[in-house]
Short mmCIF file of C-alpha atoms and ligand atoms in Angstrom, two decimals:
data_model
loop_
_atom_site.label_atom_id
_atom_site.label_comp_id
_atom_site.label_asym_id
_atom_site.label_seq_id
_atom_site.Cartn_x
_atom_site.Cartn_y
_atom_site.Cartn_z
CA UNK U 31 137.02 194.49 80.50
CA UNK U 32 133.93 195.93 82.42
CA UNK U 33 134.78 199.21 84.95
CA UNK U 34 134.01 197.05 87.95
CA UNK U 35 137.33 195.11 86.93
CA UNK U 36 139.46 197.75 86.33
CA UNK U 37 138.53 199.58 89.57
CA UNK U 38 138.81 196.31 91.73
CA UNK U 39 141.80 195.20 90.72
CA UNK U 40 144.09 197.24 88.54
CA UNK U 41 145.35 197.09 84.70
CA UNK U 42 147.85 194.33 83.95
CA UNK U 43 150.20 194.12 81.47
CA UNK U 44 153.14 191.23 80.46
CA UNK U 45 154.74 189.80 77.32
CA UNK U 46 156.90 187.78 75.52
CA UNK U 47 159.52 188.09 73.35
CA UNK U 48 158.64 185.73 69.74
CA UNK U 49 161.25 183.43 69.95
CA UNK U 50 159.05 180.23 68.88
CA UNK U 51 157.09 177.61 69.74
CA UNK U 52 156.28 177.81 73.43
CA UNK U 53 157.13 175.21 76.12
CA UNK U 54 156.35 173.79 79.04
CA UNK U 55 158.47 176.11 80.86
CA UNK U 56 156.87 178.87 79.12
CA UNK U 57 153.25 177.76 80.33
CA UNK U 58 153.97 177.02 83.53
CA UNK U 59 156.10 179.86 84.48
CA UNK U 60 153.84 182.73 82.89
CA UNK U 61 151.09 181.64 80.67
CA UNK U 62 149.24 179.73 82.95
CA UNK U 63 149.61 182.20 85.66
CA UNK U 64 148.12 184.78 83.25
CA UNK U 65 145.16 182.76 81.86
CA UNK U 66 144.12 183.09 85.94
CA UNK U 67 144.18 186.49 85.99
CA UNK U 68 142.16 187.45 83.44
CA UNK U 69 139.16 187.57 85.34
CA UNK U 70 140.19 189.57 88.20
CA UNK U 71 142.14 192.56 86.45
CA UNK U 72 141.97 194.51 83.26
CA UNK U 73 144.49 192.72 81.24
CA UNK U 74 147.00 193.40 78.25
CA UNK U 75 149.29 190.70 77.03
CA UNK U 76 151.41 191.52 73.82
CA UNK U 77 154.18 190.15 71.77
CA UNK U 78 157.28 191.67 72.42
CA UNK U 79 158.71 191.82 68.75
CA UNK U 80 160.60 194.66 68.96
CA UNK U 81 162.25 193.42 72.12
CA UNK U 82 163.58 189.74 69.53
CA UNK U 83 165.06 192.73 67.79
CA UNK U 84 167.83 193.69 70.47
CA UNK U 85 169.20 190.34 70.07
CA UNK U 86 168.42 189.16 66.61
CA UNK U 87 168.98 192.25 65.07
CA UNK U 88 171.39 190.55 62.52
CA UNK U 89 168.88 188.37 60.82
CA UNK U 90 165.05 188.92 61.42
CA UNK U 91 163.91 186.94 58.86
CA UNK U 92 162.11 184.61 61.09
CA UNK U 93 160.44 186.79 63.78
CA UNK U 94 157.14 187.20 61.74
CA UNK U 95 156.60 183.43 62.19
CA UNK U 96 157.60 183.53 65.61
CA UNK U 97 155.19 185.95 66.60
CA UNK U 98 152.42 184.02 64.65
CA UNK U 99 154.02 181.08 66.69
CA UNK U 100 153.29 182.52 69.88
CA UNK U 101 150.26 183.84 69.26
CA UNK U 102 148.64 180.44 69.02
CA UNK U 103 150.00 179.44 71.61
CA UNK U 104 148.84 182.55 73.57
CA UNK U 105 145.13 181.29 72.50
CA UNK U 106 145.75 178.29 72.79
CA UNK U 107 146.30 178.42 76.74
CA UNK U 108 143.36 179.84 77.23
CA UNK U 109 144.31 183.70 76.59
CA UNK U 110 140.91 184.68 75.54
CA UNK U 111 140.31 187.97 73.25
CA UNK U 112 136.69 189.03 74.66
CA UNK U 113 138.63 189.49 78.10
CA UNK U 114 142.10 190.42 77.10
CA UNK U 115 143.65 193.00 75.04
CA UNK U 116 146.34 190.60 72.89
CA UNK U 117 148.18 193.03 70.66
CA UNK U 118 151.78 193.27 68.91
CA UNK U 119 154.87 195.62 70.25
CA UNK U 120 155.39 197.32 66.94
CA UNK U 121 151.91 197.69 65.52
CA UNK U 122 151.47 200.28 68.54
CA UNK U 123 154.21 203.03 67.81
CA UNK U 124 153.75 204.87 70.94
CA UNK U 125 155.20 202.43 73.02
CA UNK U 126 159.24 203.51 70.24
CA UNK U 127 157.50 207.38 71.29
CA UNK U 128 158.07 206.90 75.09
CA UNK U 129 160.83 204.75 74.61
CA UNK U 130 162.90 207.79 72.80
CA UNK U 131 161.43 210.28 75.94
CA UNK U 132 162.37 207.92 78.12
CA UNK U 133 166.14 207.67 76.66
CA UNK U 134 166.31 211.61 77.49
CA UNK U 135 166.12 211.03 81.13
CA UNK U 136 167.72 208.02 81.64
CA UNK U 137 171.41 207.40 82.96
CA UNK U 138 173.40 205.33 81.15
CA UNK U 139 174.40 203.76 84.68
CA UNK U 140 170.93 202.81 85.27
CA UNK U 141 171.14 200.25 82.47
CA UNK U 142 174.68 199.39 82.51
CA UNK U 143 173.76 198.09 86.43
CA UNK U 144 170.66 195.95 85.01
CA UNK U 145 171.80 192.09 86.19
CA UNK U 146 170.74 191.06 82.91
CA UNK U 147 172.75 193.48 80.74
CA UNK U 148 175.96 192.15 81.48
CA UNK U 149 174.96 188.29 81.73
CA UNK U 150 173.26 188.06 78.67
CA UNK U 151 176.43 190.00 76.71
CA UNK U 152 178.77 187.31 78.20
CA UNK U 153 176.07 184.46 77.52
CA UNK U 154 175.49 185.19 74.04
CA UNK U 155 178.99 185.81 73.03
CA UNK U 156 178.43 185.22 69.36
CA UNK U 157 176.48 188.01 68.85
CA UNK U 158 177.63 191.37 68.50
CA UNK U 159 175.35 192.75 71.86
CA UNK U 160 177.80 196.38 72.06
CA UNK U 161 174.10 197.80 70.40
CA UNK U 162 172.20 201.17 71.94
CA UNK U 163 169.48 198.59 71.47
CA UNK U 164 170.57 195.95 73.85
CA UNK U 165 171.41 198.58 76.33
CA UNK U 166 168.37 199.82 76.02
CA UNK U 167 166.33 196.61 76.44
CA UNK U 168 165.17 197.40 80.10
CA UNK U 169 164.08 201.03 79.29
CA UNK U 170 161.81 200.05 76.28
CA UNK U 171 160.16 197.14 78.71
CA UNK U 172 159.82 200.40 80.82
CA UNK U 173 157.89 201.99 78.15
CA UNK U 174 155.81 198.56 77.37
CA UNK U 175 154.77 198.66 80.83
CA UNK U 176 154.06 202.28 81.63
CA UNK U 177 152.36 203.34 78.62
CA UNK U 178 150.00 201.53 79.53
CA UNK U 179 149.69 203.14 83.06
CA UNK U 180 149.60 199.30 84.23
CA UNK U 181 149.40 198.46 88.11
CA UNK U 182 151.35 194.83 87.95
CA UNK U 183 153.25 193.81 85.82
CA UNK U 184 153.37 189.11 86.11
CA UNK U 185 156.97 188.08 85.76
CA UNK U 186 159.37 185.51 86.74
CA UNK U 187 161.92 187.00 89.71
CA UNK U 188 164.60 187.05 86.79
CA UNK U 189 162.45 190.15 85.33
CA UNK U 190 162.02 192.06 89.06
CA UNK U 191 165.19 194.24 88.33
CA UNK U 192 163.25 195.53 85.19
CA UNK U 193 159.92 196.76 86.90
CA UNK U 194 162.20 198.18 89.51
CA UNK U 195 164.39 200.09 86.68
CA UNK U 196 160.16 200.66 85.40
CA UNK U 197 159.43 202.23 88.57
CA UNK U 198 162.78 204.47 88.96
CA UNK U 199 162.24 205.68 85.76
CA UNK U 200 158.33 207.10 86.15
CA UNK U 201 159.82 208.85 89.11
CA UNK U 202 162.25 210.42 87.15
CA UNK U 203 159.86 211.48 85.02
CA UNK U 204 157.82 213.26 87.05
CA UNK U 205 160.70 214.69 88.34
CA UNK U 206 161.26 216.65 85.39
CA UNK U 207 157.84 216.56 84.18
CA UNK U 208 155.16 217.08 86.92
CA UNK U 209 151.47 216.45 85.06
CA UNK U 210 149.46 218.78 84.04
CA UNK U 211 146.20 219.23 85.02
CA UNK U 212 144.65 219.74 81.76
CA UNK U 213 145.41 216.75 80.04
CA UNK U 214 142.04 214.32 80.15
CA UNK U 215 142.86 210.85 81.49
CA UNK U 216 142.14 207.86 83.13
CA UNK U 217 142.03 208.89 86.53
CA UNK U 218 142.00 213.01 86.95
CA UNK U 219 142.61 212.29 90.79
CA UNK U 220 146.12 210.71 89.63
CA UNK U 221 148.92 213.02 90.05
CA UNK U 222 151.14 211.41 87.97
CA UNK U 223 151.45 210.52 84.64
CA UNK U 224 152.55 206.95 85.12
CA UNK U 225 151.57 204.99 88.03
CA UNK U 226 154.39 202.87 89.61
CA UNK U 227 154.02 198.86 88.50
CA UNK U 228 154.70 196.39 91.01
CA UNK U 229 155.84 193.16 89.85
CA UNK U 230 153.20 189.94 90.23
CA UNK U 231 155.56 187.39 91.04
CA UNK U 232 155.03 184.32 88.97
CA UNK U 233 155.44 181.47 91.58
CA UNK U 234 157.50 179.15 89.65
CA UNK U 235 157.70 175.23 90.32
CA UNK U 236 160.77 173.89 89.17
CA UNK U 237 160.36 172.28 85.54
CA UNK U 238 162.87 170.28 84.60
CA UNK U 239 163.25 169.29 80.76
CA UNK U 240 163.95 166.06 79.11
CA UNK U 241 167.55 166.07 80.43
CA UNK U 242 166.84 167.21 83.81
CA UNK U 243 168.39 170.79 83.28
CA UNK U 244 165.95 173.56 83.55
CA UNK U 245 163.24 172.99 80.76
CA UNK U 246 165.11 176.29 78.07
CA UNK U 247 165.17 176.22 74.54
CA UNK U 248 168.43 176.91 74.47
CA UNK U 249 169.40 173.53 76.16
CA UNK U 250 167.43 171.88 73.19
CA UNK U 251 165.51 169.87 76.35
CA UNK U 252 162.26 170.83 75.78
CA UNK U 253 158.57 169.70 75.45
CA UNK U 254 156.48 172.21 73.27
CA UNK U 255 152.38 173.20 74.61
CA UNK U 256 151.81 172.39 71.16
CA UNK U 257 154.01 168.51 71.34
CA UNK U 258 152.31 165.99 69.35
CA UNK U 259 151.11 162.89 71.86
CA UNK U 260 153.81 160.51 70.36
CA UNK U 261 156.50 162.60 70.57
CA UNK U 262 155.60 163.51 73.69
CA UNK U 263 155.35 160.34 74.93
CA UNK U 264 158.85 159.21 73.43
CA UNK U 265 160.82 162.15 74.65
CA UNK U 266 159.25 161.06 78.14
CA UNK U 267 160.33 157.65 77.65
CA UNK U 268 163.95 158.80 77.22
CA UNK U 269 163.78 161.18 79.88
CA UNK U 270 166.22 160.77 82.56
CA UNK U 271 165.29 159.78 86.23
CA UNK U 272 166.67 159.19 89.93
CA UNK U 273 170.40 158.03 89.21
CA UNK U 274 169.61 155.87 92.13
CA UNK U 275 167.33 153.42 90.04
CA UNK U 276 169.65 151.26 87.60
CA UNK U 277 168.19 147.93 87.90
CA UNK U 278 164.54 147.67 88.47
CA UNK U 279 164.73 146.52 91.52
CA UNK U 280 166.42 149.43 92.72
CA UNK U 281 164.04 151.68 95.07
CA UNK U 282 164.20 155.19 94.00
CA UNK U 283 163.03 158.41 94.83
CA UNK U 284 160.44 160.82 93.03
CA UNK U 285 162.23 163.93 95.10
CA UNK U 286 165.35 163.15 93.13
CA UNK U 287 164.14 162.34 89.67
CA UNK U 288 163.28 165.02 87.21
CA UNK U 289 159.96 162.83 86.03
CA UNK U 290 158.51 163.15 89.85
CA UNK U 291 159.16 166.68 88.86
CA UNK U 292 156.74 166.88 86.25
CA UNK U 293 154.07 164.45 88.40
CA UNK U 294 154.07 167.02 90.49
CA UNK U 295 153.14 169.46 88.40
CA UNK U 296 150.83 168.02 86.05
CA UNK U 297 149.37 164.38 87.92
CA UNK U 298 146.67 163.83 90.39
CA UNK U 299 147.25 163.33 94.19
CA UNK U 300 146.32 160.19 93.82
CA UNK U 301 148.98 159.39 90.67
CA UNK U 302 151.40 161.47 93.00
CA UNK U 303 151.17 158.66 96.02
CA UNK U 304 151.07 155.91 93.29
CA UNK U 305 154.40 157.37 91.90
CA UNK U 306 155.73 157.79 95.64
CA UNK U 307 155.32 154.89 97.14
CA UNK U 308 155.73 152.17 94.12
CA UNK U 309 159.02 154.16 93.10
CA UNK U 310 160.38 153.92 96.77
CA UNK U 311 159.57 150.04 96.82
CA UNK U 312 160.52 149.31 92.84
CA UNK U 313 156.99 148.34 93.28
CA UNK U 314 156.69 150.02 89.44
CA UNK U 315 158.95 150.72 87.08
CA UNK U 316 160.17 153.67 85.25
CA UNK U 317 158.52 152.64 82.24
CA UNK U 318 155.06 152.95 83.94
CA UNK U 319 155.53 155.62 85.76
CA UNK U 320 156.46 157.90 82.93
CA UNK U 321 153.36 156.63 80.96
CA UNK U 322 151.60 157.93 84.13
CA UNK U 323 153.38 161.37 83.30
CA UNK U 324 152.97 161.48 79.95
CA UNK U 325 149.34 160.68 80.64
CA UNK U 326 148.65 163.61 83.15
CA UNK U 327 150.89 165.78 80.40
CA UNK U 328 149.10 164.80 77.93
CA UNK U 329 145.58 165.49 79.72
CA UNK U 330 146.62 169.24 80.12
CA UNK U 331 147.91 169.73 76.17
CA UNK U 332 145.11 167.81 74.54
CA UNK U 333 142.38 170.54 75.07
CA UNK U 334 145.04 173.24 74.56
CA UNK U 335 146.12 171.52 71.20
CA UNK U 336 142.32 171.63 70.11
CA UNK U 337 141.83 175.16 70.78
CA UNK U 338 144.68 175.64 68.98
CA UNK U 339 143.98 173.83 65.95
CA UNK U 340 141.43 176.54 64.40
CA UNK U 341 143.53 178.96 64.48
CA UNK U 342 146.68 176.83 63.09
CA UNK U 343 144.30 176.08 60.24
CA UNK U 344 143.56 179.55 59.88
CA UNK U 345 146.68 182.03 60.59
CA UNK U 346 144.48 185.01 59.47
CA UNK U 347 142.00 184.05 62.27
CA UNK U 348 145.02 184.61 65.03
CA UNK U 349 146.41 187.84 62.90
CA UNK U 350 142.80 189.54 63.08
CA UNK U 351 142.59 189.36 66.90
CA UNK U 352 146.52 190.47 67.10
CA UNK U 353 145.31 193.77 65.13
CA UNK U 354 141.83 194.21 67.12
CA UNK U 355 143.89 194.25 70.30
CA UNK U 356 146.63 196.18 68.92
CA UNK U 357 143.81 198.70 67.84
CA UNK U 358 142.66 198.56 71.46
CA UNK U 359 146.29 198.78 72.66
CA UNK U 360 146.68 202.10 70.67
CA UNK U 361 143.86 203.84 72.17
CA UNK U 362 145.04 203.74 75.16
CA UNK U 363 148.72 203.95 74.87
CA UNK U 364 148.02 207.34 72.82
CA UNK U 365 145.84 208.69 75.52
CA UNK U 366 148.83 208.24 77.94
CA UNK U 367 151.14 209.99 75.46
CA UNK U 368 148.50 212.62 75.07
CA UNK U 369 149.56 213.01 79.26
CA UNK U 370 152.81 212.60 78.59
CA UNK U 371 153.52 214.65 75.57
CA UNK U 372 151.91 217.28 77.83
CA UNK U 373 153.65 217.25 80.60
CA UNK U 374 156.76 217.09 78.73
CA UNK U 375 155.69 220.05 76.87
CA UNK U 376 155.75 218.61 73.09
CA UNK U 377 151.59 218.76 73.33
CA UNK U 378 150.49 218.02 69.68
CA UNK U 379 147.54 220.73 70.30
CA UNK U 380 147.77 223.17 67.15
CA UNK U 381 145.77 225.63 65.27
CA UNK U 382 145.36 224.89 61.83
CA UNK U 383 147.72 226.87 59.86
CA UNK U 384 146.35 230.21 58.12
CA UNK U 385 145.50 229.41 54.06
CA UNK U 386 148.78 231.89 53.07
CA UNK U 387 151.41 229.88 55.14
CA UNK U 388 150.02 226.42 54.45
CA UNK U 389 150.80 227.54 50.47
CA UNK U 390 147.41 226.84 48.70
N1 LIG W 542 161.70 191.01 79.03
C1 LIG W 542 160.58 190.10 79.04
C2 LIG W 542 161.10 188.67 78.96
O1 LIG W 542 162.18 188.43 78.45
C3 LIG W 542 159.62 190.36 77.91
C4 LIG W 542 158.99 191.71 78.04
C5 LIG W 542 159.17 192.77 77.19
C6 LIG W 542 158.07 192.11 79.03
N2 LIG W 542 158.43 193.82 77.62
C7 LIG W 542 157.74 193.46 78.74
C8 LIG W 542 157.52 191.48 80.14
C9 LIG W 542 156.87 194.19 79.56
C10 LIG W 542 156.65 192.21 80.95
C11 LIG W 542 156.34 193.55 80.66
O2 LIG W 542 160.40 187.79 79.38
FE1 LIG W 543 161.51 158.65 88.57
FE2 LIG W 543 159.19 157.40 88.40
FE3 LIG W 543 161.47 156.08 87.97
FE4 LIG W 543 160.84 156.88 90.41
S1 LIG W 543 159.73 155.39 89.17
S2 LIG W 543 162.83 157.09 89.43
S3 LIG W 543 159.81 158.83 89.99
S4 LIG W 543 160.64 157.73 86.73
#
């Protein structure tokens, strides 16, 4: 986190909402991508467990674990505390502060037009989802993101609509609250309070899970960064593959099976021609090819599963870093609300009160 960093690059922020053990999908479509970019911007990552709320409202029991869950497997990827600022949604209350400003300014239209509002409401039809918190699901992202004055913010293109709704809604702002000069910040040279994100899309290979669906917990298809290497290797075994193959003998092809998929993402060039050309002759069978898989799998979750392991031992270990970064985290996201509460006009600034009024 040295200046040279933030000035080259920018401040980054993304999260997660705590909803487990992480997967494949998970890793590959953000985690990975944001164990890269830690050495090229100033970077927050954070636990979104507020956020589980807007869904899970009706039982939370379980989202203390999560978060511990995801944690690990934060470190465990490589996320790495000396260079990243790993905190938890609701141990920094300014981000519920700017949230509630924010919900001053905002039209309800603006939310009700968020893509994922509406799917997600006919999706998860057996909850109750007709909650001011659900609505408001985009805006406090909004908050997450710009309380932290970040630059880019690394998503998946299902998450673009947000940053844009992010970006609309600093505007709006500083529509109604231009920034005054006083406040100390950052950047005096910035004229605005809150810097518009861009999104850093996540490029996203296609990931199928064990039943050739997209890999999603929901689909009960996945394979966990923290799978142990036999169940790993048996959920490979039963994986399914090019329809094409039933005997054998039948050629196949890796651009139609869901386990060429996953050489592609995780095997060697060399494993990758292997896989093409003895699956395209029945030269090798399905058998050996996903041992090949779960070989080049296993080669990328072994060393994550060992960094992991200290920290699984010792929960505390993975709770102490969550409240060092959420310590960081609050530093700055008060110094933005010391900006914002300015601008706004509800500046904190007071004299202390005279010994007759304050009754003692
Ligand atoms: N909505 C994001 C998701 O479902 C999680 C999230 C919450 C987030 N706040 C954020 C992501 C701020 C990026 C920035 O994946
Ligand atoms: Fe899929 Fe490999 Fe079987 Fe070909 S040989 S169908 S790539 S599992």
């Amino acid at each position: 986190m040295t200046d040279s960093k933030t000035i080259s690059k920018g401040r980054i922020l993304s999260g997660m909402r705590p909803t487990g053990k992480l997967h494949l999908g998970n890793y590959v479509g953000a985690l990975r991508n944001w164990v890269g970019l830690q050495d090229q911007y100033e970077c927050f990552f954070f636990i979104a467990d507020w956020h589980a709320l807007t869904t899970d409202y009706a039982d939370t029991r379980s989202v203390k674990q999560n978060s511990l869950e995801v944690i690990l497997d934060y470190l465990a990827a490589g996320l790495d505390p000396e260079r990243s600022t790993l905190f938890i949604q609701s141990h920094v209350p300014q981000h519920a502060e700017l949230h509630l400003l924010f919900s001053m300014i905002t039209p309800l239209g603006w939310l009700e037009r968020v893509p994922s509002y509406k799917e997600q409401k006919e999706n998860l039809k057996d909850k109750d989802l007709g909650t001011y918190g659900f609505l408001g699901y985009p805006l406090l992202q909004s908050a997450d993101i710009l309380i932290y004055q970040a630059n880019f913010v690394p998503v998946g293109e299902d998450q673009v609509p947000h940053v844009e709704l992010t970006r609309e809604v600093a505007r709006r702002f500083h529509q109604f609250y231009p920034r005054k000069l006083s406040a100390g910040c950052r950047d005096p040279k910035r004229e605005v309070v809150f810097p518009e994100p861009q999104p850093l899309l996540t490029p996203t290979p296609k990931l199928p899970g064990t039943d050739g669906r997209k890999m999603s917990k929901s689909y009960g298809n996945t394979i966990l960064m923290s799978e142990p290497e036999p169940s790993l290797r048996q959920k490979l075994k039963t994986m399914v593959t090019d329809p094409a193959r039933i005997r054998r003998t039948d050629p196949g092809d890796p651009d139609k099976c869901p386990v060429g998929d996953l050489h592609k993402i995780f095997s060697s060039s060399e494993t990758m021609a292997k896989v093409y050309e003895g699956c395209r002759t029945a030269g090798i069978g399905c058998i050996e090819c996903k041992g090949w898989a779960a070989d080049s799998l296993w080669s990328v979750l072994e060393p994550m599963q060992e960094r992991r392991q200290k920290y699984e031992a010792n929960p505390k270990l993975a709770w102490d870093i969550l409240e060092v970064g959420s310590a960081k985290a609050r530093k700055v996201a008060e110094a933005t609300m010391v900006e914002a509460r300015d601008a706004a006009n509800l500046s904190h600034d007071y004299e202390a009160p005279t010994k007759s009024i304050a009754g003692d």
